[in-house]
């Protein structure tokens, strides 16, 4: 009779240790919020102006406009480009629904394209096939922190006279062909949701662009359509990154490169520990340096694996279990089940393991041990 396997010790590995990130910079955060409190200016003040300048410089672009959240960032870019009813915007079929919602909010129609075979990001060849006379823009997502193939997409956009809008909500600090995400297209929309690589302590977002006229229009649109108090040139919205979040983000921005480097070390640890396992590990995007917002594996037994992980104290998340074209919000979109097979296959297989700058080597080994034990308990 064969020996029974040694039971695994129960571990406790959170999906993301935000508290650990904050504890290492607690005194800096305290100084920042106290500075805002002492000034008594909470909207559209010096902290926002300073953050916009610093984040623009970080992204290697001349203009940054702080807004209320990542969805607003994308919507305001589309509005500033006069993209609306009657227009089409090409989007990934594998993404968080906010990418699609921004297009719908602007009044345009999202046209989905599957990811590359074996990858997560939009397939440039599929993009070319979806262009029609109504197409106004391509909106790639740097999914999970991995930059899309912006070289190929920029060439397609140039040939067809289209705007190229980066959904960079998950890719703060990533690079493609040596250049920062945020400087690779017409404009980029960022999210500062707390779990992002650069996360606020609440909602927040930003538009980054090299286009001065576009930047000026987004500044008006985010502030009731006004560039001068009580004078409203057009119908805008209230979507402004507040002073407190801007001050806290300024602190975190100083640590972003260091935190992203820690994420890359965690990825190297996972790859070494899971080498030869039955799961599919994420590949490096071509000509890119990923921000590794998420470490996403694939398994044909994903749900059972997630249950196994949870039973041993390892938190994991599915990003994303239902692609936008199969959501109730887009049931009338004309994209039935089976129409975007690569996205649907990924949605059934992807699983995000714990990731973050505080993830210790021992935790990575523990997670890997649980993954490797799957099916052998």
XYZ file of C-alpha atoms in Angstrom:
377
model
C 0.000 0.000 0.000
C 1.339 3.462 -0.908
C 1.973 5.947 1.863
C -0.635 8.623 2.440
C 0.544 12.134 1.502
C 1.637 14.384 4.346
C -1.222 16.785 5.179
C -0.534 20.386 4.203
C -0.242 22.883 7.046
C -3.083 25.432 7.077
C -1.749 28.749 5.827
C -3.346 32.180 5.650
C -2.404 34.165 2.573
C -4.600 37.181 1.744
C -5.210 38.060 -1.871
C -3.818 41.595 -1.354
C -2.306 42.990 1.836
C -3.251 46.682 1.592
C -2.759 47.143 5.335
C 0.825 45.931 5.016
C 1.502 48.424 2.227
C 0.108 51.272 4.304
C 1.922 50.344 7.495
C 5.302 50.796 5.801
C 4.460 54.404 4.846
C 2.056 55.288 7.651
C 3.968 58.351 8.834
C 4.065 59.784 5.288
C 0.335 59.231 4.850
C -0.378 60.839 8.224
C 1.642 63.911 7.242
C -0.223 64.174 3.944
C -3.763 64.065 5.323
C -2.891 66.395 8.174
C -1.514 68.868 5.628
C -4.822 68.788 3.738
C -6.792 69.204 6.954
C -4.673 72.183 8.022
C -5.078 73.948 4.676
C -8.854 73.601 4.701
C -9.031 73.286 0.914
C -10.594 70.003 -0.156
C -11.459 70.317 -3.865
C -9.410 71.607 -6.828
C -6.473 72.876 -4.801
C -2.698 72.688 -4.606
C -2.508 68.951 -3.837
C -4.400 68.070 -7.004
C -2.287 70.417 -9.113
C 0.901 68.915 -7.678
C -0.262 65.340 -8.185
C -1.289 66.041 -11.767
C 2.155 67.447 -12.512
C 3.949 64.561 -10.786
C 1.864 61.779 -12.355
C 2.154 63.313 -15.827
C 5.927 63.399 -15.423
C 5.907 59.806 -14.179
C 3.904 58.701 -17.240
C 6.266 60.634 -19.532
C 3.395 62.753 -20.840
C 2.784 66.507 -20.563
C -0.798 66.507 -19.244
C -2.686 64.795 -16.404
C -6.218 65.609 -15.270
C -7.441 64.089 -11.999
C -11.043 62.835 -12.102
C -13.479 60.963 -9.902
C -12.747 57.394 -11.014
C -11.424 55.267 -13.841
C -14.764 54.921 -15.616
C -15.134 58.702 -15.729
C -11.599 58.999 -17.100
C -12.459 56.870 -20.133
C -15.866 58.472 -20.644
C -14.435 61.991 -20.503
C -11.768 61.113 -23.071
C -14.465 59.889 -25.454
C -16.602 62.974 -24.865
C -13.622 65.270 -25.368
C -13.033 63.585 -28.739
C -16.705 64.123 -29.676
C -17.273 60.369 -29.904
C -20.944 59.589 -29.357
C -24.170 58.406 -30.993
C -23.623 56.723 -34.347
C -19.953 55.974 -33.591
C -18.254 52.670 -32.819
C -15.325 52.035 -30.497
C -13.358 48.784 -30.698
C -12.830 47.246 -27.245
C -11.488 43.978 -25.827
C -14.036 41.265 -25.186
C -11.971 40.117 -22.180
C -11.984 43.006 -19.705
C -13.804 44.506 -16.754
C -17.138 45.900 -17.899
C -16.104 49.523 -17.199
C -14.303 49.610 -20.563
C -17.590 48.909 -22.341
C -19.649 51.125 -20.033
C -17.512 54.151 -20.891
C -18.326 53.696 -24.574
C -22.017 53.265 -23.834
C -22.032 56.269 -21.511
C -20.637 58.422 -24.318
C -23.481 57.205 -26.533
C -21.303 55.115 -28.853
C -21.372 51.351 -29.504
C -18.683 48.996 -28.140
C -17.423 46.530 -30.765
C -15.633 43.606 -29.080
C -12.534 41.766 -30.257
C -11.149 38.552 -28.753
C -7.668 38.400 -27.179
C -4.663 36.891 -28.917
C -4.435 33.116 -28.876
C -2.813 32.159 -25.575
C -2.770 35.755 -24.314
C -5.035 38.124 -22.395
C -4.902 41.332 -24.467
C -6.792 42.373 -27.592
C -5.655 40.797 -30.875
C -4.540 43.497 -33.361
C -5.523 41.261 -36.297
C -9.030 41.028 -34.908
C -9.112 44.809 -34.502
C -8.373 45.361 -38.172
C -11.202 43.004 -39.140
C -13.760 44.934 -37.051
C -13.099 48.424 -38.458
C -16.063 49.971 -40.292
C -16.844 53.479 -41.589
C -18.414 54.172 -38.170
C -15.286 53.266 -36.159
C -13.818 56.275 -34.347
C -11.438 54.768 -31.809
C -9.629 51.687 -30.557
C -9.602 51.245 -26.775
C -7.159 48.505 -25.724
C -6.893 47.438 -22.085
C -3.543 46.635 -20.492
C -5.189 43.691 -18.787
C -3.778 42.460 -15.470
C -0.963 45.033 -15.845
C 0.420 43.637 -19.119
C 0.635 46.237 -21.903
C -1.267 45.471 -25.089
C 0.618 45.415 -28.387
C 0.598 49.183 -28.761
C 3.072 49.175 -31.653
C 0.701 47.187 -33.861
C -2.388 49.011 -32.600
C -0.828 52.446 -33.169
C -0.041 51.516 -36.757
C -3.637 50.370 -37.335
C -4.983 53.549 -35.755
C -2.675 55.694 -37.899
C -3.658 54.003 -41.153
C -7.372 54.323 -40.442
C -7.320 57.764 -38.797
C -8.586 56.499 -35.443
C -8.030 57.636 -31.877
C -6.075 55.174 -29.714
C -7.246 55.277 -26.093
C -5.430 53.279 -23.419
C -7.465 51.737 -20.621
C -4.557 51.752 -18.189
C -6.586 51.097 -15.044
C -4.422 48.083 -14.132
C -1.049 49.111 -15.500
C 0.449 51.978 -13.486
C 4.175 52.028 -14.221
C 4.169 49.417 -16.987
C 6.160 49.980 -20.174
C 5.825 48.990 -23.818
C 8.815 49.277 -26.155
C 10.586 51.277 -23.447
C 7.833 53.885 -23.013
C 5.486 54.291 -20.070
C 1.873 53.274 -20.333
C -0.090 56.518 -20.525
C 2.108 57.999 -23.239
C 1.399 55.416 -25.955
C -1.794 56.712 -27.566
C -4.118 59.673 -27.934
C -4.947 59.540 -24.220
C -5.087 57.102 -21.322
C -7.559 56.525 -18.523
C -6.254 55.436 -15.105
C -8.105 54.178 -12.039
C -6.879 54.712 -8.484
C -9.288 52.237 -6.891
C -7.704 51.104 -3.592
C -6.571 47.705 -4.885
C -4.624 49.104 -7.854
C -0.828 49.287 -8.004
C -1.282 53.001 -7.319
C -4.416 53.053 -5.203
C -6.166 55.831 -3.328
C -8.070 55.411 -0.062
C -11.305 55.653 -2.002
C -12.266 56.191 -5.623
C -10.167 58.235 -7.992
C -8.929 58.366 -11.559
C -6.967 60.390 -14.088
C -6.687 61.175 -17.766
C -3.150 61.367 -19.160
C -2.497 62.726 -22.647
C 0.043 64.362 -24.933
C -2.708 66.453 -26.586
C -3.034 69.939 -25.053
C -6.443 70.691 -26.583
C -7.825 67.355 -25.395
C -6.450 67.978 -21.898
C -8.066 71.420 -21.727
C -11.441 70.040 -22.775
C -11.296 67.202 -20.225
C -10.481 69.801 -17.544
C -13.649 71.689 -18.468
C -15.850 68.622 -18.760
C -14.838 67.247 -15.339
C -15.776 70.576 -13.702
C -19.343 71.222 -14.877
C -18.118 72.271 -18.325
C -16.408 75.291 -16.814
C -12.918 76.717 -17.121
C -13.850 79.861 -15.152
C -16.059 79.895 -12.064
C -19.765 80.248 -12.867
C -19.072 80.385 -16.608
C -20.005 77.118 -18.345
C -18.946 76.709 -21.967
C -20.590 73.286 -22.328
C -22.524 70.646 -20.403
C -20.033 68.905 -18.172
C -20.090 66.719 -15.070
C -18.750 66.783 -11.539
C -15.816 64.370 -11.601
C -12.857 65.762 -9.683
C -10.096 63.971 -7.815
C -10.310 65.493 -4.339
C -7.443 67.036 -2.400
C -7.186 64.281 0.207
C -6.899 61.502 -2.363
C -4.430 63.562 -4.400
C -2.235 64.094 -1.326
C -2.259 60.384 -0.445
C -1.542 59.403 -4.054
C 1.448 61.753 -4.098
C 2.922 59.756 -1.216
C 2.232 56.408 -2.864
C 3.575 57.527 -6.242
C 7.013 57.932 -4.666
C 6.957 54.203 -3.809
C 5.345 52.853 -6.984
C 8.508 51.748 -8.801
C 9.767 50.006 -5.673
C 6.410 48.244 -5.216
C 6.274 47.193 -8.868
C 9.789 45.749 -8.569
C 8.570 43.711 -5.590
C 5.686 42.431 -7.710
C 8.145 41.319 -10.401
C 10.153 39.427 -7.778
C 6.938 37.734 -6.640
C 6.210 36.685 -10.227
C 9.690 35.179 -10.534
C 9.060 33.296 -7.294
C 5.744 31.933 -8.518
C 7.232 30.837 -11.829
C 10.060 28.964 -10.141
C 7.791 27.323 -7.570
C 5.062 26.354 -10.071
C 7.349 25.161 -12.837
C 6.078 21.846 -14.152
C 2.652 22.192 -12.530
C -0.613 21.435 -14.325
C -1.697 25.082 -14.378
C -0.895 27.490 -17.239
C 1.293 30.362 -16.094
C 1.025 33.858 -17.623
C 3.594 34.660 -20.282
C 5.430 37.971 -20.606
C 3.860 40.302 -23.163
C 6.154 41.019 -26.102
C 8.342 44.167 -25.861
C 6.737 44.945 -22.511
C 7.492 45.357 -18.838
C 4.337 44.405 -16.984
C 3.175 46.121 -13.829
C 1.909 42.702 -12.669
C -1.238 44.094 -11.135
C -2.440 40.484 -11.056
C -0.798 37.072 -11.398
C -3.368 35.094 -13.354
C -3.035 31.367 -13.932
C -5.329 29.178 -16.007
C -6.811 25.791 -15.208
C -9.491 23.645 -16.845
C -10.539 22.791 -13.267
C -10.498 26.384 -12.076
C -13.515 26.280 -9.752
C -12.341 23.131 -7.991
C -8.841 24.586 -7.672
C -10.203 27.777 -6.132
C -12.185 25.730 -3.609
C -9.036 23.739 -2.816
C -7.042 26.928 -2.260
C -9.706 28.410 -0.002
C -9.789 25.213 2.041
C -6.112 25.689 2.805
C -6.347 29.402 3.652
C -5.287 30.886 0.308
C -7.469 33.666 -1.070
C -7.914 33.883 -4.834
C -10.161 35.892 -7.156
C -11.576 35.333 -10.649
C -10.905 38.259 -13.002
C -13.436 37.954 -14.708
C -15.971 35.097 -14.596
C -18.446 36.581 -17.120
C -17.177 38.576 -20.116
C -19.082 41.789 -20.913
C -20.810 40.438 -24.025
C -22.554 37.783 -21.895
C -23.604 40.185 -19.124
C -27.267 41.153 -18.818
C -26.277 44.762 -19.441
C -25.302 43.858 -23.022
C -27.729 41.052 -23.837
C -29.058 43.118 -26.752
C -25.597 43.763 -28.163
C -25.716 41.009 -30.759
C -22.875 38.940 -29.312
C -24.392 35.599 -28.238
C -22.616 32.831 -26.368
C -19.957 31.304 -28.592
C -19.374 34.479 -30.615
C -16.144 35.381 -28.779
C -14.711 31.961 -27.929
C -11.274 32.956 -26.638
C -12.773 35.319 -24.068
C -15.329 32.748 -23.018
C -12.630 30.108 -22.596
C -10.482 32.457 -20.518
C -13.470 33.414 -18.344
C -13.892 29.732 -17.502
C -10.199 29.146 -16.727
C -8.574 32.255 -15.194
C -7.709 32.465 -11.506
C -5.752 35.246 -9.813
C -3.372 34.121 -7.075
C -2.298 36.393 -4.190
C -0.185 39.291 -5.451
C 1.226 42.507 -4.080
C 4.434 44.220 -2.999
C 4.322 42.770 0.519
C 3.979 39.136 -0.595
C 6.796 37.212 1.097
C 8.810 34.374 -0.419
C 7.458 32.005 2.247
C 3.893 32.930 1.288
C 4.631 32.275 -2.386
C 6.050 28.868 -1.507
C 2.990 28.104 0.612
C 0.595 29.079 -2.181
C 2.559 27.018 -4.688
C 2.528 24.017 -2.374
C -1.259 24.177 -2.183
C -1.570 24.526 -5.970
C 0.781 21.578 -6.526
C -1.168 19.446 -4.061
C -4.408 19.914 -6.000
C -5.746 16.494 -6.919
C -3.364 14.705 -4.558
C -5.065 15.259 -1.190
